[in-house]
Coordinates of C-alpha atoms and ligand atoms in Angstrom, one line a residue:
X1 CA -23.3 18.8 -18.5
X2 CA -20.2 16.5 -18.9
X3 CA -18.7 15.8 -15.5
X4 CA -14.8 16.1 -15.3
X5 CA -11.7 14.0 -13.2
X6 CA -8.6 14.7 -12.9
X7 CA -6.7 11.7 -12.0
X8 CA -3.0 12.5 -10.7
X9 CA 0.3 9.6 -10.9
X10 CA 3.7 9.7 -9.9
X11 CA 5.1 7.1 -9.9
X12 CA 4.7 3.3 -11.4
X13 CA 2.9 1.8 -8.5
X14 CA 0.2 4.7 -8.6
X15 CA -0.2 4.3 -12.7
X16 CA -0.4 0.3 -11.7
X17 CA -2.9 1.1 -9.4
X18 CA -5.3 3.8 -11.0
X19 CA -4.8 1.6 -14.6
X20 CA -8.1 0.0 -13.4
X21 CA -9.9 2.9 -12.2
X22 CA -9.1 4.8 -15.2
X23 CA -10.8 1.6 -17.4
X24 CA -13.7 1.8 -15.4
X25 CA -13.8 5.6 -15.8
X26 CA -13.5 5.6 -18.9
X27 CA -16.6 3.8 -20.0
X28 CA -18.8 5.7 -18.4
X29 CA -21.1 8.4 -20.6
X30 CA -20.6 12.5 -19.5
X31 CA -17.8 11.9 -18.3
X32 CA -14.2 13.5 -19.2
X33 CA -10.8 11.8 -17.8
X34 CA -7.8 14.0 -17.6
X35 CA -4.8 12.2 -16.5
X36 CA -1.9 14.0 -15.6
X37 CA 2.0 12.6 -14.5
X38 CA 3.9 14.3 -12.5
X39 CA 7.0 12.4 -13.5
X40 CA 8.2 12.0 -9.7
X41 CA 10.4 9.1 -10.8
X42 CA 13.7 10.0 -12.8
X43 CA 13.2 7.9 -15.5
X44 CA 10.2 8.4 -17.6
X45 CA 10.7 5.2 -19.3
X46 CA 9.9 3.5 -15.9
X47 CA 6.8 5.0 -16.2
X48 CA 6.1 4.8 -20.0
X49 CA 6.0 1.0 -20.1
X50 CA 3.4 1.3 -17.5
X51 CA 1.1 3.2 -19.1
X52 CA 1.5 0.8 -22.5
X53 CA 1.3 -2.4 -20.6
X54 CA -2.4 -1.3 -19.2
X55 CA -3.2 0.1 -22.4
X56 CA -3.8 3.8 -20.8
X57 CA -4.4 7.0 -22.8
X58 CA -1.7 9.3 -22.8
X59 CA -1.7 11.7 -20.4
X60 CA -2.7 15.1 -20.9
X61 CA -0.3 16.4 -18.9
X62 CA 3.0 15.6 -18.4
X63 CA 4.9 17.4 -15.8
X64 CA 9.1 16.8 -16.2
X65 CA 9.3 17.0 -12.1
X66 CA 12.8 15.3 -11.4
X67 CA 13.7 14.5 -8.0
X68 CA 16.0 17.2 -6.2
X69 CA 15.5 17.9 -2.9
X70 CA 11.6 17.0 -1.8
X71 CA 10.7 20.3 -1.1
X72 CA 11.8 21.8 -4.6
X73 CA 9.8 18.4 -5.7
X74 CA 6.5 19.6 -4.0
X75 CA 6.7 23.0 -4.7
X76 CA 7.2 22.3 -8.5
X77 CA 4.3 19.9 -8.4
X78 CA 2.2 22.5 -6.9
X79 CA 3.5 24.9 -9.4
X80 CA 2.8 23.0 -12.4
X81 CA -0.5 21.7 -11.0
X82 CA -1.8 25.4 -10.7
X83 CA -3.1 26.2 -14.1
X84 CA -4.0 22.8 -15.2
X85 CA -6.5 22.7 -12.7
X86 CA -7.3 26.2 -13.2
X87 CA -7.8 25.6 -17.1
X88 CA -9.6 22.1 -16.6
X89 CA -11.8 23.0 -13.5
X90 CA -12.9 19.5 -12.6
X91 CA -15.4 18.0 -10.3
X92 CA -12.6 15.9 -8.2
X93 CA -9.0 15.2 -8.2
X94 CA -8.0 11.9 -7.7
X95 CA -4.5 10.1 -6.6
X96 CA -4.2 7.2 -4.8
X97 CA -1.0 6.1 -2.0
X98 CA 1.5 8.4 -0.3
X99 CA 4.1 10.0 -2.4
X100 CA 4.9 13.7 -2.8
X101 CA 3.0 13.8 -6.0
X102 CA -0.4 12.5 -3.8
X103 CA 0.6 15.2 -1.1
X104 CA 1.1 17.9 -4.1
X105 CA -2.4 16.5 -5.4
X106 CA -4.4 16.6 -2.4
X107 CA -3.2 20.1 -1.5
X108 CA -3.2 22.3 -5.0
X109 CA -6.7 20.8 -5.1
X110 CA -7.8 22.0 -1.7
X111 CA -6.2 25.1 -2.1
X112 CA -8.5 25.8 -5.2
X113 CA -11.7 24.4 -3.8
X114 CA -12.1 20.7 -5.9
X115 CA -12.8 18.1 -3.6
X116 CA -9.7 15.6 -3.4
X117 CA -10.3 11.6 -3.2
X118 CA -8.3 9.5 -1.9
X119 CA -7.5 6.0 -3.2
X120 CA -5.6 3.8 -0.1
X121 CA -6.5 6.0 2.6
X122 CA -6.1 5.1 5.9
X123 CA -2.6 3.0 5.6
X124 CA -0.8 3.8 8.8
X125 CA 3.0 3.3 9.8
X126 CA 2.7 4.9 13.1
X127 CA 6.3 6.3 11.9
X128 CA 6.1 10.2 11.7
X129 CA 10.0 9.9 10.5
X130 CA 9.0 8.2 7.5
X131 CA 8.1 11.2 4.7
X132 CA 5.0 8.5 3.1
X133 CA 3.1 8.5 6.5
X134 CA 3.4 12.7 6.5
X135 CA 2.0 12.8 2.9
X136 CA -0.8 10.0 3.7
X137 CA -1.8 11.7 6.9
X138 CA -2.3 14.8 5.2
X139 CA -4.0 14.0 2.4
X140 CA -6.4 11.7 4.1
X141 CA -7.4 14.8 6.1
X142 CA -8.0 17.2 3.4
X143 CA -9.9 14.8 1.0
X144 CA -13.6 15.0 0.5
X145 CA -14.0 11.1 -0.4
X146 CA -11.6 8.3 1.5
X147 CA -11.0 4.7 -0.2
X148 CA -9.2 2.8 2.1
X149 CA -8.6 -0.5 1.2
X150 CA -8.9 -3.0 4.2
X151 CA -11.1 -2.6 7.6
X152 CA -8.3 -1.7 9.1
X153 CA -7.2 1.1 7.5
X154 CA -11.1 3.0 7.6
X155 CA -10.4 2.1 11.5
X156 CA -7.1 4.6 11.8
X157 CA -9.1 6.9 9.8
X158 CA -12.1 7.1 12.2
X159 CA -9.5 6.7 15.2
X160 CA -8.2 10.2 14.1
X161 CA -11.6 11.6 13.9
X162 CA -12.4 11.3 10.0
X163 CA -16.3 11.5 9.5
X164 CA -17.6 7.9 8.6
X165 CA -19.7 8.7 5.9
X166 CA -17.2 9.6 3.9
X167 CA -14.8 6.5 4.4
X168 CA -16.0 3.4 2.0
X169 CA -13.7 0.0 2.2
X170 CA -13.5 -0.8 -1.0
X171 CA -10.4 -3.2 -1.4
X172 CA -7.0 -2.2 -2.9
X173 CA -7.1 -1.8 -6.9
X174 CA -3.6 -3.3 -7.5
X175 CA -5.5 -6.5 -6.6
X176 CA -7.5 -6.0 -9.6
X177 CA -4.5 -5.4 -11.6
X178 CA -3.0 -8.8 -10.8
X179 CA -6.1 -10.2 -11.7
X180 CA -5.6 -8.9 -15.0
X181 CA -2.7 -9.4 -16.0
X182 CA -1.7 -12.8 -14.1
X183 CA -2.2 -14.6 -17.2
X184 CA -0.1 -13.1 -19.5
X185 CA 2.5 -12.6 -16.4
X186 CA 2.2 -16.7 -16.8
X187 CA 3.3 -16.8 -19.7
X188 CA 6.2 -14.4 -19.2
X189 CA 10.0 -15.7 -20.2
X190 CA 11.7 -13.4 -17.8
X191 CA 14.2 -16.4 -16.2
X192 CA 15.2 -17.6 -19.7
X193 CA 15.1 -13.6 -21.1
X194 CA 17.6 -12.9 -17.6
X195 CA 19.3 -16.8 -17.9
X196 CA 18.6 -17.5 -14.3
X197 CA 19.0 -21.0 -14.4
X198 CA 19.4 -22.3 -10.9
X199 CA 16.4 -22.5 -8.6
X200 CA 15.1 -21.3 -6.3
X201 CA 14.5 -18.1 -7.2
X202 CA 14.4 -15.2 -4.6
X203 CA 13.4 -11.9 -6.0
X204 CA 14.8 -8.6 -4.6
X205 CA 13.7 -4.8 -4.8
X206 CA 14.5 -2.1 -2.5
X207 CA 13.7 1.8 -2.7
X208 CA 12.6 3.4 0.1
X209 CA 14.3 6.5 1.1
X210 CA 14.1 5.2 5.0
X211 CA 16.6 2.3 3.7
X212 CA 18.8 4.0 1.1
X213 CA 19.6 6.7 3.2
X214 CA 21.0 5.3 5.6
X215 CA 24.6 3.8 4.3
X216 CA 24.5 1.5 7.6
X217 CA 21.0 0.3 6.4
X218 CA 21.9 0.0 2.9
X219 CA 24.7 -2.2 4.4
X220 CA 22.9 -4.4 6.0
X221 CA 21.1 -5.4 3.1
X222 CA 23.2 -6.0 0.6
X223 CA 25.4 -8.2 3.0
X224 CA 22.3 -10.4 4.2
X225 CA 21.4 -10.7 0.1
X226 CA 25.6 -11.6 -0.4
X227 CA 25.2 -14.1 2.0
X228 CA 22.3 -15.9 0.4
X229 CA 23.5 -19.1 -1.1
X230 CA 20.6 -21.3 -2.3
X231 CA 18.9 -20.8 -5.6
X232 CA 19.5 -17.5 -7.8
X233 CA 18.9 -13.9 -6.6
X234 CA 17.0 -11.4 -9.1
X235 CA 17.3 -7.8 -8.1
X236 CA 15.6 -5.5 -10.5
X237 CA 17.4 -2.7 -9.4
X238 CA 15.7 0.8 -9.5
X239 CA 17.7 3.7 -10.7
X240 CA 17.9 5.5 -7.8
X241 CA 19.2 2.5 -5.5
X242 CA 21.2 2.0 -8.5
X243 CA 23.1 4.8 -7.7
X244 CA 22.6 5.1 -4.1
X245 CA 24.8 1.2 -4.2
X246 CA 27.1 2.9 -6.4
X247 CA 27.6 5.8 -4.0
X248 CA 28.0 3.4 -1.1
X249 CA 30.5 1.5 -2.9
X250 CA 28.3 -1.3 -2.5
X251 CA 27.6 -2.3 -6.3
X252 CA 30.5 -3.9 -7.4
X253 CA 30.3 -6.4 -3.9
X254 CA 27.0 -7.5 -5.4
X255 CA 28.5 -8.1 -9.0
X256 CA 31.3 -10.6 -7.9
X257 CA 28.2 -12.5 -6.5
X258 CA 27.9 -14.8 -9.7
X259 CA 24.4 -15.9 -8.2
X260 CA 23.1 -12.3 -8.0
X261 CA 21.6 -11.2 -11.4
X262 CA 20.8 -7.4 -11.2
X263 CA 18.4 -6.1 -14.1
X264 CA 17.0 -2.8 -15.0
X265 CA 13.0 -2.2 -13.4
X266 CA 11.3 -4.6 -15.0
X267 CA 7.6 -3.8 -16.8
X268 CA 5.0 -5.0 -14.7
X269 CA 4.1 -8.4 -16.8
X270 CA 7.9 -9.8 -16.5
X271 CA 7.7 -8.6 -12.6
X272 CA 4.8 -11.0 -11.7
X273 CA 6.0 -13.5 -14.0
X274 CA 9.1 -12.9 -11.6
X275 CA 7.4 -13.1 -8.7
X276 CA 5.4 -16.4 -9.5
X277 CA 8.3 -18.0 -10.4
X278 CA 10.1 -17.4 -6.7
X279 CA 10.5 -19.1 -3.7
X280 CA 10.9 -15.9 -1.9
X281 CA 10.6 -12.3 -2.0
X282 CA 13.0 -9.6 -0.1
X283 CA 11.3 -6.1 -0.6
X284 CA 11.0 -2.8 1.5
X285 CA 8.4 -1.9 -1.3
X286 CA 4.6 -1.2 -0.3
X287 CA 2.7 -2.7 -3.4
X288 CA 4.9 -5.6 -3.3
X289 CA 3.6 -6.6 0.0
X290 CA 0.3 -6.9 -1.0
X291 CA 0.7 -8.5 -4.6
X292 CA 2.9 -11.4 -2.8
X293 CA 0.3 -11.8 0.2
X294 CA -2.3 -12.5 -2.9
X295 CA -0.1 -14.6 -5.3
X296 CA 0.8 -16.7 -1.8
X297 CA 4.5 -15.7 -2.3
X298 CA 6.4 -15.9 1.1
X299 CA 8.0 -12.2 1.6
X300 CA 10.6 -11.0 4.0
X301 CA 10.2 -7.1 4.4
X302 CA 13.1 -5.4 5.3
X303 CA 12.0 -2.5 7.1
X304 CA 11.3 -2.2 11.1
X305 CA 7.7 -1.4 10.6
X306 CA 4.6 -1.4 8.0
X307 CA 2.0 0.3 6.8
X308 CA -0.1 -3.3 5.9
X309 CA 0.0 -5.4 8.6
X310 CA -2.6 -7.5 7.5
X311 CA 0.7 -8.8 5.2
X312 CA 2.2 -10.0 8.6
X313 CA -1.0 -11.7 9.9
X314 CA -1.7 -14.0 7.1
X315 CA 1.7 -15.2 8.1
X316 CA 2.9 -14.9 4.7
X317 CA 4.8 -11.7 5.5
X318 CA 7.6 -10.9 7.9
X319 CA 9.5 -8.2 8.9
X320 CA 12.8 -8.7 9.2
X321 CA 14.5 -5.3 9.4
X322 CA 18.0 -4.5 7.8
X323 CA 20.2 -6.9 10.1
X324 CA 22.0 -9.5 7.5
X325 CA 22.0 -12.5 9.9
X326 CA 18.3 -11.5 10.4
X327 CA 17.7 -11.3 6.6
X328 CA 19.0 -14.2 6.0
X329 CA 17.6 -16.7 8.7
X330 CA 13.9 -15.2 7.7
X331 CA 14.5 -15.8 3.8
X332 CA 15.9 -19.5 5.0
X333 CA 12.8 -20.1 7.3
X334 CA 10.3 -18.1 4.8
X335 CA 11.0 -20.2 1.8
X336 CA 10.2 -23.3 4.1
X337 CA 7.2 -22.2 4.8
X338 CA 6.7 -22.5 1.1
X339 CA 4.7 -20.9 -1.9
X340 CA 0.6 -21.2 -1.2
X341 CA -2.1 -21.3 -3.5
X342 CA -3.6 -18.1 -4.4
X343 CA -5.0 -16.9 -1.0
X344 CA -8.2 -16.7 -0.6
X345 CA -9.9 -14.1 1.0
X346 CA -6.9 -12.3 1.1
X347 CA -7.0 -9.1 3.4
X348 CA -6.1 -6.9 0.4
X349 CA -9.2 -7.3 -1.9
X350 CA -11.1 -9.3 -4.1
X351 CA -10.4 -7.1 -7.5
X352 CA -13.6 -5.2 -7.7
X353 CA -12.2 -2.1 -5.8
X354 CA -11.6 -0.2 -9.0
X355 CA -15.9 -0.3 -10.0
X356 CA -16.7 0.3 -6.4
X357 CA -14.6 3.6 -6.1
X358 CA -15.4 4.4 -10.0
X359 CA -19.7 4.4 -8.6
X360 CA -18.8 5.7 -5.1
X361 CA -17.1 8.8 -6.3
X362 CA -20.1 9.2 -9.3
X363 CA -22.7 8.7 -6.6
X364 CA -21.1 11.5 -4.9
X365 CA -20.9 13.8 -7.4
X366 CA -23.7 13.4 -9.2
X367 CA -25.8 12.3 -6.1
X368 CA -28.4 9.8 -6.5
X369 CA -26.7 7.6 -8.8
X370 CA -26.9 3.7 -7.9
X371 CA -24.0 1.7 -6.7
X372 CA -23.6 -1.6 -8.2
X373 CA -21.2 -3.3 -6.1
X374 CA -21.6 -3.4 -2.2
X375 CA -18.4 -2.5 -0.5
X376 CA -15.7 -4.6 0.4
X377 CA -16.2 -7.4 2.8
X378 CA -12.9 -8.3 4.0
X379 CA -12.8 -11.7 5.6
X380 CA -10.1 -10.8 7.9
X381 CA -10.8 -9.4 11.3
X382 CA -13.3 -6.3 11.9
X383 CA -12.5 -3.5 13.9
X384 CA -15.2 -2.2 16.5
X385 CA -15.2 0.4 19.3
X386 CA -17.3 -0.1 22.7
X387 CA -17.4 1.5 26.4
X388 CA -16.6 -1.2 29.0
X389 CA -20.1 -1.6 31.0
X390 CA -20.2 -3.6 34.6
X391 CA -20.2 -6.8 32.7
X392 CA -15.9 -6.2 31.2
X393 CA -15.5 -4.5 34.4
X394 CA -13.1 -5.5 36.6
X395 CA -12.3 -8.5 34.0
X396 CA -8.2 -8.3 33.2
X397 CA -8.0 -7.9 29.5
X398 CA -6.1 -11.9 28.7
X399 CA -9.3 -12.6 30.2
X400 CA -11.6 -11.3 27.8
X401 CA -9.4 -11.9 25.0
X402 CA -9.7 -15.6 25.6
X403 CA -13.4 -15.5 26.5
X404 CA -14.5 -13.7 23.4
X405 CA -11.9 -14.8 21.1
X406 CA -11.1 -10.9 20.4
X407 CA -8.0 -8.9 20.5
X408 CA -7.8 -6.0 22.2
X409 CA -5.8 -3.2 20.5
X410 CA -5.9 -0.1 22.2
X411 CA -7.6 0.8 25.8
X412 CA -8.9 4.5 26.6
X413 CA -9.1 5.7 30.3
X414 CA -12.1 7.5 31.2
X415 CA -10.2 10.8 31.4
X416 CA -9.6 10.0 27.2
X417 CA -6.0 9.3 27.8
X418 CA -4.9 6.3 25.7
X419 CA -2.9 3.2 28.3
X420 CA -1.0 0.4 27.4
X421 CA -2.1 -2.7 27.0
X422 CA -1.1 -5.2 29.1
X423 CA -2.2 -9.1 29.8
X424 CA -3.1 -8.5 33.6
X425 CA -5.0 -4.9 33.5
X426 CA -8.4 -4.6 34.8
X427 CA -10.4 -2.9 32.3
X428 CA -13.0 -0.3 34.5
X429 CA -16.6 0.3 33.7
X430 CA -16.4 3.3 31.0
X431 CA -13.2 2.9 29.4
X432 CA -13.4 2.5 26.2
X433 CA -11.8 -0.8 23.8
X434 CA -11.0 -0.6 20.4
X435 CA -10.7 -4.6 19.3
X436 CA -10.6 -6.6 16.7
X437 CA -11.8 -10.2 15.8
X438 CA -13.7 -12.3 13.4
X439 CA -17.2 -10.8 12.9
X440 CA -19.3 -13.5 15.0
X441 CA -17.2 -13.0 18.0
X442 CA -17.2 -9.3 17.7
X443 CA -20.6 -9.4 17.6
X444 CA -20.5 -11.7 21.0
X445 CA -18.8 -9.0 22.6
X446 CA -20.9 -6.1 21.6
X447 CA -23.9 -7.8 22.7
X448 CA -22.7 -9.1 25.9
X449 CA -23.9 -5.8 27.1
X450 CA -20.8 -3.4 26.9
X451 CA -22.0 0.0 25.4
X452 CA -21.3 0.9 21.2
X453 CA -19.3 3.8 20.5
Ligands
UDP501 N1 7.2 -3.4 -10.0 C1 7.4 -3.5 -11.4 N2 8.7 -3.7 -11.9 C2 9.7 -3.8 -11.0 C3 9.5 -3.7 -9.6 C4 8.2 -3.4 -9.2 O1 6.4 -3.5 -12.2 O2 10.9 -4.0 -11.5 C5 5.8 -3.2 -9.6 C6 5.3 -4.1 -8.5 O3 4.7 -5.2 -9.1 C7 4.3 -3.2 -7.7 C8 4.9 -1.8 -7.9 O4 5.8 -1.9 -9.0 O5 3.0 -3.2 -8.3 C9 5.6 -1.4 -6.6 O6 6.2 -0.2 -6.8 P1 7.3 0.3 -5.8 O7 8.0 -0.8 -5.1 O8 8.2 1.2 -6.6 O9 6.5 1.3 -4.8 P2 5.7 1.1 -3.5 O10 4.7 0.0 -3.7 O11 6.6 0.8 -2.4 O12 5.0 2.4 -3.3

C-alpha cells in the first residue's frame, strides 16, 4: 500500500525550507506527497515565486488564509485543514519552524490522530511574549517525530522532558537550499537590476511582529538605517512592514534617503545574490540568520534576543536590539570584522538534513527501513547533563570551567530547583550541570567521575 504525507507551508521561509525535503520525497517509490499552503502571507505572489524558483509541484491545496487578527488566522487554518486531512488520511503531517500555519498544522493533526513531525524543533527564545516561541513550544510537544537542527536545540527539547528517541539532529534544510541555489544566486544581476552603484552594500529586512508593533521599535530602526552613511542600503521591504512604515509615517523619512533603495521581496535567487554581494546584513528575520552565518556575511540582528544563538557564537552574529546609536555602531564595527569564507563547519548544517529527515520519518513509518545518512555531527559545542559526585564538589563553578574547558549553563539544586549561575558558587555533590563544550573535553568531564544523567 502507497504511504501518504502531507507536507504543510505558510510562508516563504517554510516553502524555502521544505523545497528540499519535498525533492527528496518525491523520489521515493509508494509514496504520495500532498502539499498544501495555507497562504499565511498576504501576497500570494510572495509565495508563488517560491515554489517556481525550487521547481515544486503545485500544491494541492491552496488555502486563501489572509492575515486578520491571529486567532481568526488559526481558527481558519484549522478550519480549512479539517477535511483535507479527513479526505487525504495520511501517515504524517509535516511543517517545519514556528508560524501559525505550523501551530494550526501540528494541532488539526493531533486532533485527528496523524502523527505531526516537526522540522526545526527545539529553537528556543526563552521569550513567552513572542507569538513564534508559543507556536514552537506547542508543536514540539504534540509531534510524534522532532528534527531539530543543531545540538542545541534537541538539548531544550530533552530539557523540557521530550523523549529522546524521538529527537534526531539532523541540520537545518535551508542549508541545503543555499547549497543549491548559491550558484545561480552568483550569477544574479540584482545591484545592476536595482542600480545600486555605490559600495558597500548593507542589506536590510525586517518583519517580525515583536518589532513592527511597537511604533517606538519601528523607530528605532529606521533612524539607526537613516543614519547609515557608508556604502548603499537595500531594503527589500515586505508588504506588511511596508505598510506598518507607512502607518508610522515612517516611509517617506526613508525615501529622502537617496542611499536607501527599498524594493519589493525579492525571489530567493536575487536575495542571496544580495546577500553575497554585502558587507553587512541588518535583519530581525530567523532564516536570515542562519544563511548569513553560512555564506560568512557579518549580521547585526535587531532584536533583544534569539532563537539561534549559535549565530552569535561564531561571532559572525550580533544582537544589537532596536536602539539607532546601537544599530549603527554594530553595523560600523560588524562590517570591520569583514565578509569570511564560507564557514566551515558552520553550526547550522552541512546540507544533507533534507535526506536524513526524508529516511528518518520513512524508517518510522514504515519501520525497518535503512537510514542512509548518520545524523548530524555538528562541530560546535555538545550539550551533556551529569550529577556533581565528590570529585566537582565543593569546586566553585569558574573553577571547573577553566579546568575542563566547559561551560556551564544551567545548575540544578538537589531539591530540582533550577540556581543561577554564578563565577564563585560551590557546586555540591548531587546537583546536577547541564554544560556544554567541544566533544573531547566533555568527555573529560564525564569521565572524571561525576555521575551521567
Ligand atoms: N528571503 C527572500 N527574499 C526576500 C527576503 C528574504 O527570498 O526579499 C528569504 C531569505 O533568504 C530566507 C527567508 O526568506 O531564506 C527568510 O524569511 P523571513 O525573513 O520572512 O522569515 P523568518 O526566517 O524570520 O521566519
Amino acid at each position: 500500500m502507497k504511504g501518504k504525507i502531507v507536507i504543510i507551508t505558510g510562508t516563504r521561509p517554510e516553502i524555502i525550507k521544505m523545497a528540499p525535503i519535498i525533492h527528496c520525497f518525491r523520489e521515493v517509490e509508494n509514496l504520495d506527497l500532498y502539499l498544501v499552503h495555507t497562504g499565511q502571507h498576504t501576497d500570494w505572489n510572495m509565495s508563488r515565486v517560491f515554489i517556481e524558483e525550487f521547481e515544486l509541484p503545485e500544491p494541492y491545496a491552496y488555502l486563501n488564509i489572509n492575515t486578520e487578527t491571529q486567532i481568526k488566522q488559526i481558527a481558519n487554518i484549522l478550519i480549512g485543514l479539517e477535511p483535507i486531512l479527513d479526505e487525504i488520511a495520511p501517515d504524517a503531517v509535516m511543517a517545519v519552524g514556528d508560524t501559525n500555519s505550523v501551530l494550526s498544522a501540528a494541532i488539526a493533526a493531533n486532533k485527528i490522530g496523524i502523527p505531526f513531525i516537526h522540522v526545526e524543533a527545539g529553537l528556543r527564545s526563552f521569550d513567552m511574549t513572542m507569538p513564534e516561541e508559543v507556536n514552537r513550544i506547542i508543536a514540539d510537544h504534540i509531534s510524534s517525530l522532532n528534527f531539530p537542527p543543531t545540538n542545541r536545540a534537541a538539548s531544550n527539547l530533552l530539557m523540557e522532558g521530550y523523549p529522546h528517541e524521538d529527537i534526531y539532529v539532523v541540520g537545518n534544510p535551508v542549508i541545503d537550499s543555499l547549497i543549491r541555489m548559491k550558484d545561480k544566486a552568483e550569477r544574479s544581476g540584482i545591484l545592476e537590476d536595482i542600480e545600486a552603484s555605490k559600495k558597500p552594500i548593507i542589506t536590510v529586512t525586517v518583519h517580525r511582529r515583536e518589532n513592527l508593533s511597537r511604533k517606538e521599535r519601528m523607530m528605532g530602526i529606521v533612524d539607526g538605517i537613516i543614519s547609515l552613511d557608508l556604502g548603499t542600503v537595500v531594503w527589500p521591504v515586505h508588504p506588511h512592514t511596508l505598510s506598518i512604515l507607512e502607518k508610522y509615517g515612517l516611509l517617506d523619512k526613508l525615501k529622502e534617503k537617496d542611499n536607501i533603495i527599498m524594493t519589493e521581496p525579492l525571489g530567493y535567487i536575487d536575495f542571496i545574490g544580495l546577500m553575497m554581494r554585502s558587507s553587512v546584513i541588518v535583519t530581525d528575520s530567523g532564516g536570515i540568520q542562519e544563511e548569513s552565518t553560512f555564506l560568512g556575511i557579518p549580521c547585526v540582528v535587531v532584536r533583544n534576543n534569539t532563537e539561534r544563538p549559535e549565530a552569535l557564537e561564531t561571532g559572525l552574529s550580533v544582537l544589537a536590539g532596536t536602539d539607532p546609536k546601537r544599530i549603527k555602531y554594530e553595523v560600523i564595527r560588524m562590517s570591520k570584522i569583514g565578509v569570511r569564507p564560507i564557514v566551515e563547519n558552520n553550526p547550522f548544517g552541512d546540507g544533507k538534513a533534507s535526506i536524513r529527515i526524508v529516511d528518518i520519518t520513512l524508517s518510522y513509518l514504515r519501520k525497518g527501513f535503512s537510514q542512509r545518512c548518520e545524523t548530524f555531527q555538528e562541530h560546535g559545542p555538545i550539550y551533556a547533563a551529569l550529577i556533581a559526585n565528590e570529585m566537582l564538589s565543593g569546586r566553585r563553578i569558574s573553577e571547573v570551567e577553566s579546568t575542563y574547558g566547559v561551560k556551564v549553563i544551567s545548575l540544578f539544586k538537589k531539591d530540582g530547583l533550577i540556581d543561577l549561575v554564578r563565577d564563585m558558587r560551590e557546586i555540591r555533590q548531587g546537583e546536577m550541570l547541564l554544560v556544554s563544550g567541544e566533544r573531547s573535553k566533555i568527555s573529560r568531564l564525564l569521565e572524571s567521575g561525576s555521575h551521567k544523567v
